[in-house]
Short mmCIF file of N, CA and C in Angstrom, two decimals:
data_model
loop_
_atom_site.label_atom_id
_atom_site.label_comp_id
_atom_site.label_asym_id
_atom_site.label_seq_id
_atom_site.Cartn_x
_atom_site.Cartn_y
_atom_site.Cartn_z
N MET A 1 -22.51 11.36 27.03
CA MET A 1 -23.40 10.35 26.73
C MET A 1 -23.98 10.62 25.34
N ILE A 2 -24.05 9.58 24.48
CA ILE A 2 -24.64 9.85 23.10
C ILE A 2 -25.96 10.22 23.06
N ASN A 3 -26.49 11.01 22.22
CA ASN A 3 -27.87 11.47 21.93
C ASN A 3 -28.68 10.20 21.87
N LYS A 4 -29.93 10.07 22.20
CA LYS A 4 -30.71 9.11 22.14
C LYS A 4 -31.15 8.80 20.77
N GLU A 5 -31.28 9.84 19.86
CA GLU A 5 -31.65 9.76 18.49
C GLU A 5 -30.61 9.01 17.67
N LEU A 6 -29.38 8.82 17.99
CA LEU A 6 -28.46 8.19 17.24
C LEU A 6 -28.42 6.63 17.52
N ASP A 7 -28.65 5.80 16.55
CA ASP A 7 -28.51 4.44 16.72
C ASP A 7 -27.11 3.84 16.37
N LYS A 8 -26.95 2.72 16.32
CA LYS A 8 -25.56 2.07 15.95
C LYS A 8 -25.24 2.39 14.59
N ILE A 9 -26.21 2.49 13.67
CA ILE A 9 -25.96 2.69 12.18
C ILE A 9 -25.45 4.17 12.10
N ASP A 10 -26.16 5.08 12.78
CA ASP A 10 -25.80 6.48 12.76
C ASP A 10 -24.35 6.79 13.36
N ILE A 11 -24.14 6.02 14.39
CA ILE A 11 -22.74 6.14 15.12
C ILE A 11 -21.76 5.56 14.25
N GLY A 12 -22.07 4.36 13.51
CA GLY A 12 -21.01 3.98 12.57
C GLY A 12 -20.79 4.77 11.38
N ILE A 13 -21.75 5.43 10.75
CA ILE A 13 -21.59 6.36 9.75
C ILE A 13 -20.79 7.59 10.17
N LEU A 14 -21.11 8.08 11.30
CA LEU A 14 -20.28 9.42 11.85
C LEU A 14 -18.78 8.86 12.18
N ASN A 15 -18.58 7.67 12.74
CA ASN A 15 -17.20 7.30 12.95
C ASN A 15 -16.42 7.22 11.58
N LEU A 16 -17.17 6.59 10.56
CA LEU A 16 -16.47 6.34 9.24
C LEU A 16 -16.11 7.71 8.77
N LEU A 17 -17.10 8.51 8.63
CA LEU A 17 -16.96 9.92 8.11
C LEU A 17 -15.81 10.66 8.78
N GLN A 18 -15.75 10.59 10.12
CA GLN A 18 -14.69 11.22 10.74
C GLN A 18 -13.24 10.83 10.36
N LYS A 19 -13.16 9.59 10.04
CA LYS A 19 -11.81 8.86 9.62
C LYS A 19 -11.48 9.33 8.17
N ASP A 20 -12.60 9.40 7.23
CA ASP A 20 -12.37 9.71 5.99
C ASP A 20 -13.67 10.28 5.38
N ALA A 21 -13.66 11.72 5.13
CA ALA A 21 -14.87 12.33 4.77
C ALA A 21 -14.98 12.00 3.20
N THR A 22 -14.19 11.53 2.45
CA THR A 22 -14.31 11.15 1.10
C THR A 22 -14.89 9.83 0.75
N ILE A 23 -15.09 9.00 1.96
CA ILE A 23 -15.68 7.57 1.90
C ILE A 23 -17.03 7.67 1.11
N THR A 24 -17.31 6.91 0.13
CA THR A 24 -18.58 6.79 -0.62
C THR A 24 -19.76 6.13 0.30
N HIS A 25 -20.83 6.57 -0.08
CA HIS A 25 -22.00 5.90 0.61
C HIS A 25 -22.01 4.43 0.43
N LYS A 26 -21.62 3.90 -0.81
CA LYS A 26 -21.51 2.49 -0.98
C LYS A 26 -20.52 1.93 -0.14
N ALA A 27 -19.39 2.49 0.10
CA ALA A 27 -18.35 2.05 1.08
C ALA A 27 -18.98 1.91 2.47
N ILE A 28 -19.56 2.88 2.83
CA ILE A 28 -20.25 2.94 4.11
C ILE A 28 -21.16 1.79 4.39
N ALA A 29 -22.04 1.68 3.25
CA ALA A 29 -23.03 0.62 3.34
C ALA A 29 -22.33 -0.79 3.48
N HIS A 30 -21.36 -0.97 2.73
CA HIS A 30 -20.55 -2.21 2.61
C HIS A 30 -20.11 -2.55 3.98
N THR A 31 -19.42 -1.48 4.73
CA THR A 31 -18.75 -1.65 5.87
C THR A 31 -19.81 -1.85 7.12
N LEU A 32 -21.00 -1.15 6.90
CA LEU A 32 -22.00 -1.38 7.95
C LEU A 32 -22.98 -2.60 7.75
N ASN A 33 -22.66 -3.16 6.42
CA ASN A 33 -23.65 -4.15 6.11
C ASN A 33 -25.21 -3.79 5.85
N ILE A 34 -25.33 -2.67 5.24
CA ILE A 34 -26.70 -2.22 4.83
C ILE A 34 -26.62 -1.71 3.40
N SER A 35 -27.71 -1.28 2.88
CA SER A 35 -27.78 -1.04 1.42
C SER A 35 -27.42 0.68 1.37
N PRO A 36 -26.93 1.09 0.27
CA PRO A 36 -26.49 2.42 0.07
C PRO A 36 -27.62 3.57 0.32
N THR A 37 -28.77 3.06 -0.12
CA THR A 37 -29.92 4.11 -0.13
C THR A 37 -30.14 4.51 1.44
N PRO A 38 -30.37 3.74 2.49
CA PRO A 38 -30.43 4.23 3.75
C PRO A 38 -29.35 5.10 4.32
N VAL A 39 -28.03 4.76 3.84
CA VAL A 39 -26.93 5.43 4.15
C VAL A 39 -27.08 6.92 3.73
N HIS A 40 -27.51 7.22 2.47
CA HIS A 40 -27.53 8.41 1.75
C HIS A 40 -28.72 9.20 2.69
N VAL A 41 -29.77 8.50 2.98
CA VAL A 41 -30.87 9.13 3.82
C VAL A 41 -30.30 9.59 5.21
N ARG A 42 -29.59 8.76 5.74
CA ARG A 42 -29.09 8.93 7.10
C ARG A 42 -28.14 10.16 7.05
N VAL A 43 -27.18 10.04 6.10
CA VAL A 43 -26.19 11.03 6.14
C VAL A 43 -26.75 12.45 5.81
N LYS A 44 -27.78 12.62 5.05
CA LYS A 44 -28.47 13.87 4.70
C LYS A 44 -29.27 14.27 6.06
N ARG A 45 -29.78 13.30 6.84
CA ARG A 45 -30.36 13.63 8.14
C ARG A 45 -29.34 14.18 9.20
N LEU A 46 -28.25 13.52 9.38
CA LEU A 46 -27.31 13.82 10.11
C LEU A 46 -26.72 15.27 9.74
N GLU A 47 -26.64 15.66 8.51
CA GLU A 47 -26.22 16.94 8.19
C GLU A 47 -27.40 18.00 8.41
N ASP A 48 -28.58 17.66 8.11
CA ASP A 48 -29.58 18.55 8.28
C ASP A 48 -29.78 18.78 9.86
N GLU A 49 -29.61 17.89 10.65
CA GLU A 49 -29.61 17.97 12.14
C GLU A 49 -28.55 18.50 12.87
N GLY A 50 -27.49 18.86 12.10
CA GLY A 50 -26.29 19.48 12.65
C GLY A 50 -25.18 18.56 13.17
N TYR A 51 -25.48 17.22 13.21
CA TYR A 51 -24.40 16.39 13.71
C TYR A 51 -23.26 16.44 12.89
N ILE A 52 -23.40 16.57 11.57
CA ILE A 52 -22.19 16.76 10.68
C ILE A 52 -22.38 18.28 10.22
N LYS A 53 -21.24 18.95 10.71
CA LYS A 53 -21.20 20.45 10.43
C LYS A 53 -20.58 20.72 9.08
N ARG A 54 -19.52 20.12 8.73
CA ARG A 54 -18.95 20.22 7.34
C ARG A 54 -17.99 19.26 7.03
N TYR A 55 -17.42 19.33 5.83
CA TYR A 55 -16.43 18.30 5.37
C TYR A 55 -15.21 19.13 5.11
N VAL A 56 -13.96 18.59 5.59
CA VAL A 56 -12.86 19.28 5.42
C VAL A 56 -11.76 18.43 5.16
N ALA A 57 -10.61 18.98 4.63
CA ALA A 57 -9.29 18.30 4.22
C ALA A 57 -8.42 18.94 5.46
N ILE A 58 -7.79 18.00 6.07
CA ILE A 58 -6.86 18.21 7.15
C ILE A 58 -5.51 18.55 6.58
N ILE A 59 -4.93 19.86 6.58
CA ILE A 59 -3.82 20.20 6.03
C ILE A 59 -2.68 20.20 6.93
N ASP A 60 -1.35 19.65 6.52
CA ASP A 60 -0.26 19.62 7.21
C ASP A 60 0.32 21.02 7.42
N TYR A 61 0.28 21.74 8.49
CA TYR A 61 0.72 23.03 8.67
C TYR A 61 1.95 23.41 8.24
N LYS A 62 2.96 22.39 8.53
CA LYS A 62 4.33 22.63 8.11
C LYS A 62 4.55 22.71 6.43
N LYS A 63 3.70 21.82 5.90
CA LYS A 63 3.80 21.83 4.31
C LYS A 63 3.33 23.22 3.63
N VAL A 64 2.40 23.82 4.42
CA VAL A 64 1.92 25.20 3.84
C VAL A 64 2.55 26.35 4.60
N ASN A 65 3.83 26.11 5.25
CA ASN A 65 4.56 27.29 5.79
C ASN A 65 3.66 27.99 6.94
N ARG A 66 3.09 27.06 7.78
CA ARG A 66 2.46 27.63 9.06
C ARG A 66 2.77 26.77 10.08
N GLY A 67 4.03 26.31 10.17
CA GLY A 67 4.54 25.35 11.18
C GLY A 67 4.60 25.89 12.67
N LEU A 68 4.49 27.09 12.93
CA LEU A 68 4.63 27.47 14.25
C LEU A 68 3.22 27.66 14.92
N ILE A 69 2.97 26.86 15.83
CA ILE A 69 1.60 26.72 16.48
C ILE A 69 1.72 27.39 17.87
N ALA A 70 0.93 28.30 18.24
CA ALA A 70 0.93 28.83 19.52
C ALA A 70 -0.54 28.84 20.10
N TYR A 71 -0.61 28.55 21.36
CA TYR A 71 -1.83 28.67 22.17
C TYR A 71 -1.71 30.02 23.04
N THR A 72 -2.44 30.91 22.82
CA THR A 72 -2.33 32.06 23.40
C THR A 72 -3.61 32.32 24.27
N GLN A 73 -3.29 32.64 25.54
CA GLN A 73 -4.44 32.94 26.44
C GLN A 73 -4.52 34.43 26.57
N VAL A 74 -5.75 34.82 26.52
CA VAL A 74 -6.07 36.19 26.48
C VAL A 74 -7.10 36.65 27.66
N GLN A 75 -6.85 37.59 28.43
CA GLN A 75 -7.72 38.19 29.30
C GLN A 75 -8.10 39.52 28.96
N VAL A 76 -9.52 39.64 28.96
CA VAL A 76 -10.21 40.82 28.75
C VAL A 76 -10.72 41.46 29.87
N LYS A 77 -10.62 42.91 29.97
CA LYS A 77 -11.02 43.56 31.24
C LYS A 77 -11.46 44.88 30.63
N PRO A 78 -12.49 45.45 31.29
CA PRO A 78 -13.26 44.72 32.45
C PRO A 78 -14.20 43.74 31.82
N HIS A 79 -14.68 42.73 32.73
CA HIS A 79 -15.37 41.58 32.31
C HIS A 79 -16.80 41.95 32.12
N ALA A 80 -17.16 42.82 30.95
CA ALA A 80 -18.56 43.18 30.70
C ALA A 80 -18.84 42.38 29.51
N GLU A 81 -20.04 41.93 29.25
CA GLU A 81 -20.39 41.13 28.16
C GLU A 81 -20.16 41.85 26.83
N GLU A 82 -20.34 43.28 26.81
CA GLU A 82 -20.02 43.87 25.67
C GLU A 82 -18.59 43.88 25.19
N ASN A 83 -17.74 43.83 26.22
CA ASN A 83 -16.25 43.77 25.86
C ASN A 83 -15.89 42.26 25.33
N LEU A 84 -16.46 41.24 26.02
CA LEU A 84 -16.18 39.79 25.43
C LEU A 84 -16.74 39.79 24.13
N ILE A 85 -18.00 40.20 23.80
CA ILE A 85 -18.50 40.16 22.59
C ILE A 85 -17.60 40.94 21.34
N ALA A 86 -17.07 42.13 21.74
CA ALA A 86 -16.39 43.04 20.93
C ALA A 86 -14.97 42.31 20.48
N PHE A 87 -14.42 41.60 21.59
CA PHE A 87 -13.23 40.88 21.33
C PHE A 87 -13.47 39.71 20.42
N LEU A 88 -14.59 38.97 20.66
CA LEU A 88 -14.91 37.77 19.76
C LEU A 88 -15.16 38.32 18.27
N ASP A 89 -16.06 39.47 18.29
CA ASP A 89 -16.17 39.82 16.73
C ASP A 89 -14.92 40.09 16.07
N GLU A 90 -13.89 40.66 16.65
CA GLU A 90 -12.60 41.05 16.07
C GLU A 90 -11.83 39.84 15.89
N VAL A 91 -11.50 39.16 17.00
CA VAL A 91 -10.52 37.97 16.90
C VAL A 91 -10.90 36.87 16.00
N THR A 92 -12.15 36.67 15.80
CA THR A 92 -12.58 35.58 14.81
C THR A 92 -12.37 36.16 13.46
N LYS A 93 -12.17 37.35 13.15
CA LYS A 93 -11.73 37.69 11.69
C LYS A 93 -10.29 37.44 11.20
N LEU A 94 -9.40 37.15 12.30
CA LEU A 94 -7.86 36.98 12.10
C LEU A 94 -7.77 35.65 11.48
N ASP A 95 -7.06 35.51 10.26
CA ASP A 95 -6.86 34.31 9.59
C ASP A 95 -5.92 33.42 10.35
N GLU A 96 -5.02 33.99 11.07
CA GLU A 96 -4.03 33.09 11.87
C GLU A 96 -4.67 32.43 12.96
N VAL A 97 -5.94 33.00 13.44
CA VAL A 97 -6.56 32.28 14.59
C VAL A 97 -7.40 31.12 14.06
N LEU A 98 -7.00 29.92 14.34
CA LEU A 98 -7.56 28.60 13.89
C LEU A 98 -8.70 28.29 14.83
N GLU A 99 -8.69 28.54 16.13
CA GLU A 99 -9.69 28.28 17.14
C GLU A 99 -9.71 29.41 18.17
N CYS A 100 -10.92 29.55 18.58
CA CYS A 100 -11.15 30.60 19.85
C CYS A 100 -11.93 29.91 20.74
N SER A 101 -11.63 29.65 21.93
CA SER A 101 -12.54 29.05 22.92
C SER A 101 -12.52 29.97 24.05
N HIS A 102 -13.81 30.24 24.60
CA HIS A 102 -13.99 31.08 25.84
C HIS A 102 -13.82 29.99 27.17
N LEU A 103 -13.08 30.50 28.16
CA LEU A 103 -12.57 29.79 29.17
C LEU A 103 -13.19 30.23 30.42
N THR A 104 -13.02 29.36 31.58
CA THR A 104 -13.13 29.68 32.94
C THR A 104 -11.72 29.91 33.47
N GLY A 105 -11.54 30.41 34.71
CA GLY A 105 -10.21 30.63 35.07
C GLY A 105 -9.70 32.25 34.92
N LYS A 106 -8.38 32.24 35.20
CA LYS A 106 -7.80 33.50 35.13
C LYS A 106 -7.92 34.15 33.70
N PHE A 107 -7.68 33.31 32.66
CA PHE A 107 -7.80 33.95 31.15
C PHE A 107 -9.24 33.73 30.71
N ASP A 108 -9.68 34.64 29.89
CA ASP A 108 -10.98 34.54 29.13
C ASP A 108 -11.06 33.70 27.97
N PHE A 109 -10.01 33.79 27.13
CA PHE A 109 -10.02 33.05 25.76
C PHE A 109 -8.79 32.37 25.58
N LEU A 110 -8.81 31.22 24.79
CA LEU A 110 -7.71 30.38 24.37
C LEU A 110 -7.71 30.37 22.91
N LEU A 111 -6.63 30.97 22.35
CA LEU A 111 -6.44 30.91 20.85
C LEU A 111 -5.46 29.88 20.35
N LYS A 112 -5.91 29.17 19.34
CA LYS A 112 -4.96 28.29 18.62
C LYS A 112 -4.49 29.17 17.25
N ILE A 113 -3.20 29.47 17.30
CA ILE A 113 -2.79 30.28 16.16
C ILE A 113 -1.75 29.59 15.37
N ALA A 114 -1.85 29.71 14.05
CA ALA A 114 -0.71 28.96 13.23
C ALA A 114 -0.28 30.20 12.33
N VAL A 115 1.18 30.22 12.41
CA VAL A 115 1.89 31.17 11.61
C VAL A 115 3.31 30.65 10.98
N ARG A 116 3.86 31.35 10.31
CA ARG A 116 5.04 30.80 9.70
C ARG A 116 6.23 30.75 10.61
N ASP A 117 6.47 31.75 11.48
CA ASP A 117 7.71 31.66 12.29
C ASP A 117 7.44 32.64 13.44
N MET A 118 8.57 32.73 14.39
CA MET A 118 8.42 33.67 15.56
C MET A 118 8.19 35.31 15.03
N ASP A 119 8.87 35.52 14.12
CA ASP A 119 8.87 36.87 13.52
C ASP A 119 7.27 37.31 13.16
N GLU A 120 6.76 36.35 12.46
CA GLU A 120 5.33 36.56 12.11
C GLU A 120 4.33 36.59 13.43
N TYR A 121 4.71 35.65 14.35
CA TYR A 121 3.89 35.66 15.45
C TYR A 121 4.01 37.01 16.26
N ASN A 122 5.26 37.55 16.41
CA ASN A 122 5.51 38.79 16.99
C ASN A 122 4.72 39.95 16.29
N GLN A 123 4.67 39.96 14.97
CA GLN A 123 3.84 40.90 14.19
C GLN A 123 2.45 40.79 14.59
N LEU A 124 1.91 39.50 14.67
CA LEU A 124 0.49 39.29 14.88
C LEU A 124 0.21 39.75 16.30
N LEU A 125 1.17 39.50 17.23
CA LEU A 125 0.93 39.82 18.58
C LEU A 125 0.91 41.42 18.83
N ARG A 126 1.93 42.02 18.23
CA ARG A 126 1.91 43.59 18.39
C ARG A 126 1.00 44.28 17.55
N ASN A 127 0.73 43.84 16.41
CA ASN A 127 -0.24 44.68 15.46
C ASN A 127 -1.69 44.35 15.40
N LYS A 128 -1.87 43.14 15.75
CA LYS A 128 -3.33 42.71 15.71
C LYS A 128 -3.80 42.39 17.08
N LEU A 129 -3.20 41.39 17.72
CA LEU A 129 -3.78 40.75 19.20
C LEU A 129 -3.84 41.82 20.23
N ALA A 130 -2.75 42.63 20.34
CA ALA A 130 -2.66 43.59 21.48
C ALA A 130 -3.57 44.72 21.20
N LYS A 131 -4.00 44.98 19.92
CA LYS A 131 -4.86 46.00 19.67
C LYS A 131 -6.34 45.62 19.53
N LEU A 132 -6.63 44.38 19.96
CA LEU A 132 -8.12 44.06 20.00
C LEU A 132 -8.78 44.64 21.22
N PRO A 133 -10.14 44.94 21.07
CA PRO A 133 -10.74 45.55 22.33
C PRO A 133 -10.68 44.95 23.58
N LYS A 134 -10.15 45.73 24.62
CA LYS A 134 -10.24 45.51 25.89
C LYS A 134 -9.22 44.33 26.34
N VAL A 135 -8.30 44.13 25.52
CA VAL A 135 -7.24 43.09 25.94
C VAL A 135 -6.48 43.71 27.07
N ASP A 136 -6.36 42.92 28.01
CA ASP A 136 -5.61 43.45 29.31
C ASP A 136 -4.26 42.54 29.47
N ASN A 137 -4.30 41.21 29.22
CA ASN A 137 -3.09 40.25 29.50
C ASN A 137 -3.20 39.24 28.53
N MET A 138 -1.90 38.81 28.14
CA MET A 138 -1.82 37.58 27.14
C MET A 138 -0.58 36.87 27.60
N GLU A 139 -0.83 35.47 27.40
CA GLU A 139 0.29 34.59 27.64
C GLU A 139 0.25 33.58 26.49
N SER A 140 1.51 33.27 26.08
CA SER A 140 1.61 32.41 24.91
C SER A 140 2.38 31.15 25.20
N LEU A 141 1.94 30.07 24.68
CA LEU A 141 2.58 28.81 24.88
C LEU A 141 2.78 28.24 23.30
N PHE A 142 4.00 27.77 23.06
CA PHE A 142 4.32 27.29 21.50
C PHE A 142 4.42 25.76 21.62
N VAL A 143 4.01 25.21 20.63
CA VAL A 143 4.17 23.75 20.41
C VAL A 143 5.44 23.38 19.84
N MET A 144 6.22 22.48 20.77
CA MET A 144 7.38 22.03 20.24
C MET A 144 7.30 20.69 19.48
N SER A 145 6.46 19.95 19.80
CA SER A 145 6.14 18.56 19.09
C SER A 145 4.68 18.16 19.44
N GLN A 146 4.23 17.41 18.72
CA GLN A 146 2.78 17.01 18.85
C GLN A 146 2.81 15.42 18.79
N ALA A 147 2.44 14.78 19.95
CA ALA A 147 2.36 13.43 20.07
C ALA A 147 1.08 12.75 19.60
N LYS A 148 0.04 13.55 19.53
CA LYS A 148 -1.27 13.16 19.11
C LYS A 148 -2.23 14.36 18.65
N HIS A 149 -2.84 13.91 17.47
CA HIS A 149 -3.46 15.13 16.82
C HIS A 149 -4.69 14.35 16.10
N GLU A 150 -5.99 14.39 16.91
CA GLU A 150 -7.11 13.68 16.41
C GLU A 150 -8.16 14.86 15.96
N THR A 151 -8.82 14.67 15.10
CA THR A 151 -9.92 15.63 14.66
C THR A 151 -11.32 15.02 14.84
N GLY A 152 -11.38 13.59 15.16
CA GLY A 152 -12.74 13.16 15.41
C GLY A 152 -12.86 12.55 16.92
N ILE A 153 -13.91 12.17 17.26
CA ILE A 153 -14.09 11.66 18.52
C ILE A 153 -14.74 10.20 18.30
N ASN A 154 -14.17 9.19 19.13
CA ASN A 154 -14.94 7.83 18.99
C ASN A 154 -16.39 7.89 19.54
N LEU A 155 -17.33 7.76 18.83
CA LEU A 155 -18.74 7.58 19.27
C LEU A 155 -19.15 6.30 19.74
N SER A 156 -18.41 5.29 19.58
CA SER A 156 -18.70 3.82 19.85
C SER A 156 -18.71 3.67 21.46
N LYS A 157 -18.11 4.52 22.31
CA LYS A 157 -17.83 4.21 23.61
C LYS A 157 -18.92 4.84 24.42
#
């Protein structure tokens, strides 16, 4: 459910910015049939309130020689809070790790990793991941192809 503070114009702005963060306030205003000044005010409010976290360019991993994508599940033992925090403190420093999510289930964390090739992944696994605090078990899944990759969510539904 959408936050009650967001109206149709806010949702429209967010949907447009998710599709193209370079869209001008004038273009947003034209699309939403309002004037540019309220768009500017609303965008600033959405940024200040944390709805808009940042603006980014989506890079094609293959074109920058990081075409091997792995999802690595990591189990930390024992399951003490300080061990989980110690792992997080270190894993989030690794440039190869694009995402780190804390999970329920057998594994504690899911890492999305982008590297050049299997040799680079093997080096990362042996020389960095396996040496992180309290790592007990890891399992990796490699992306063979990608049918869908969305960076935004449809807020209109």
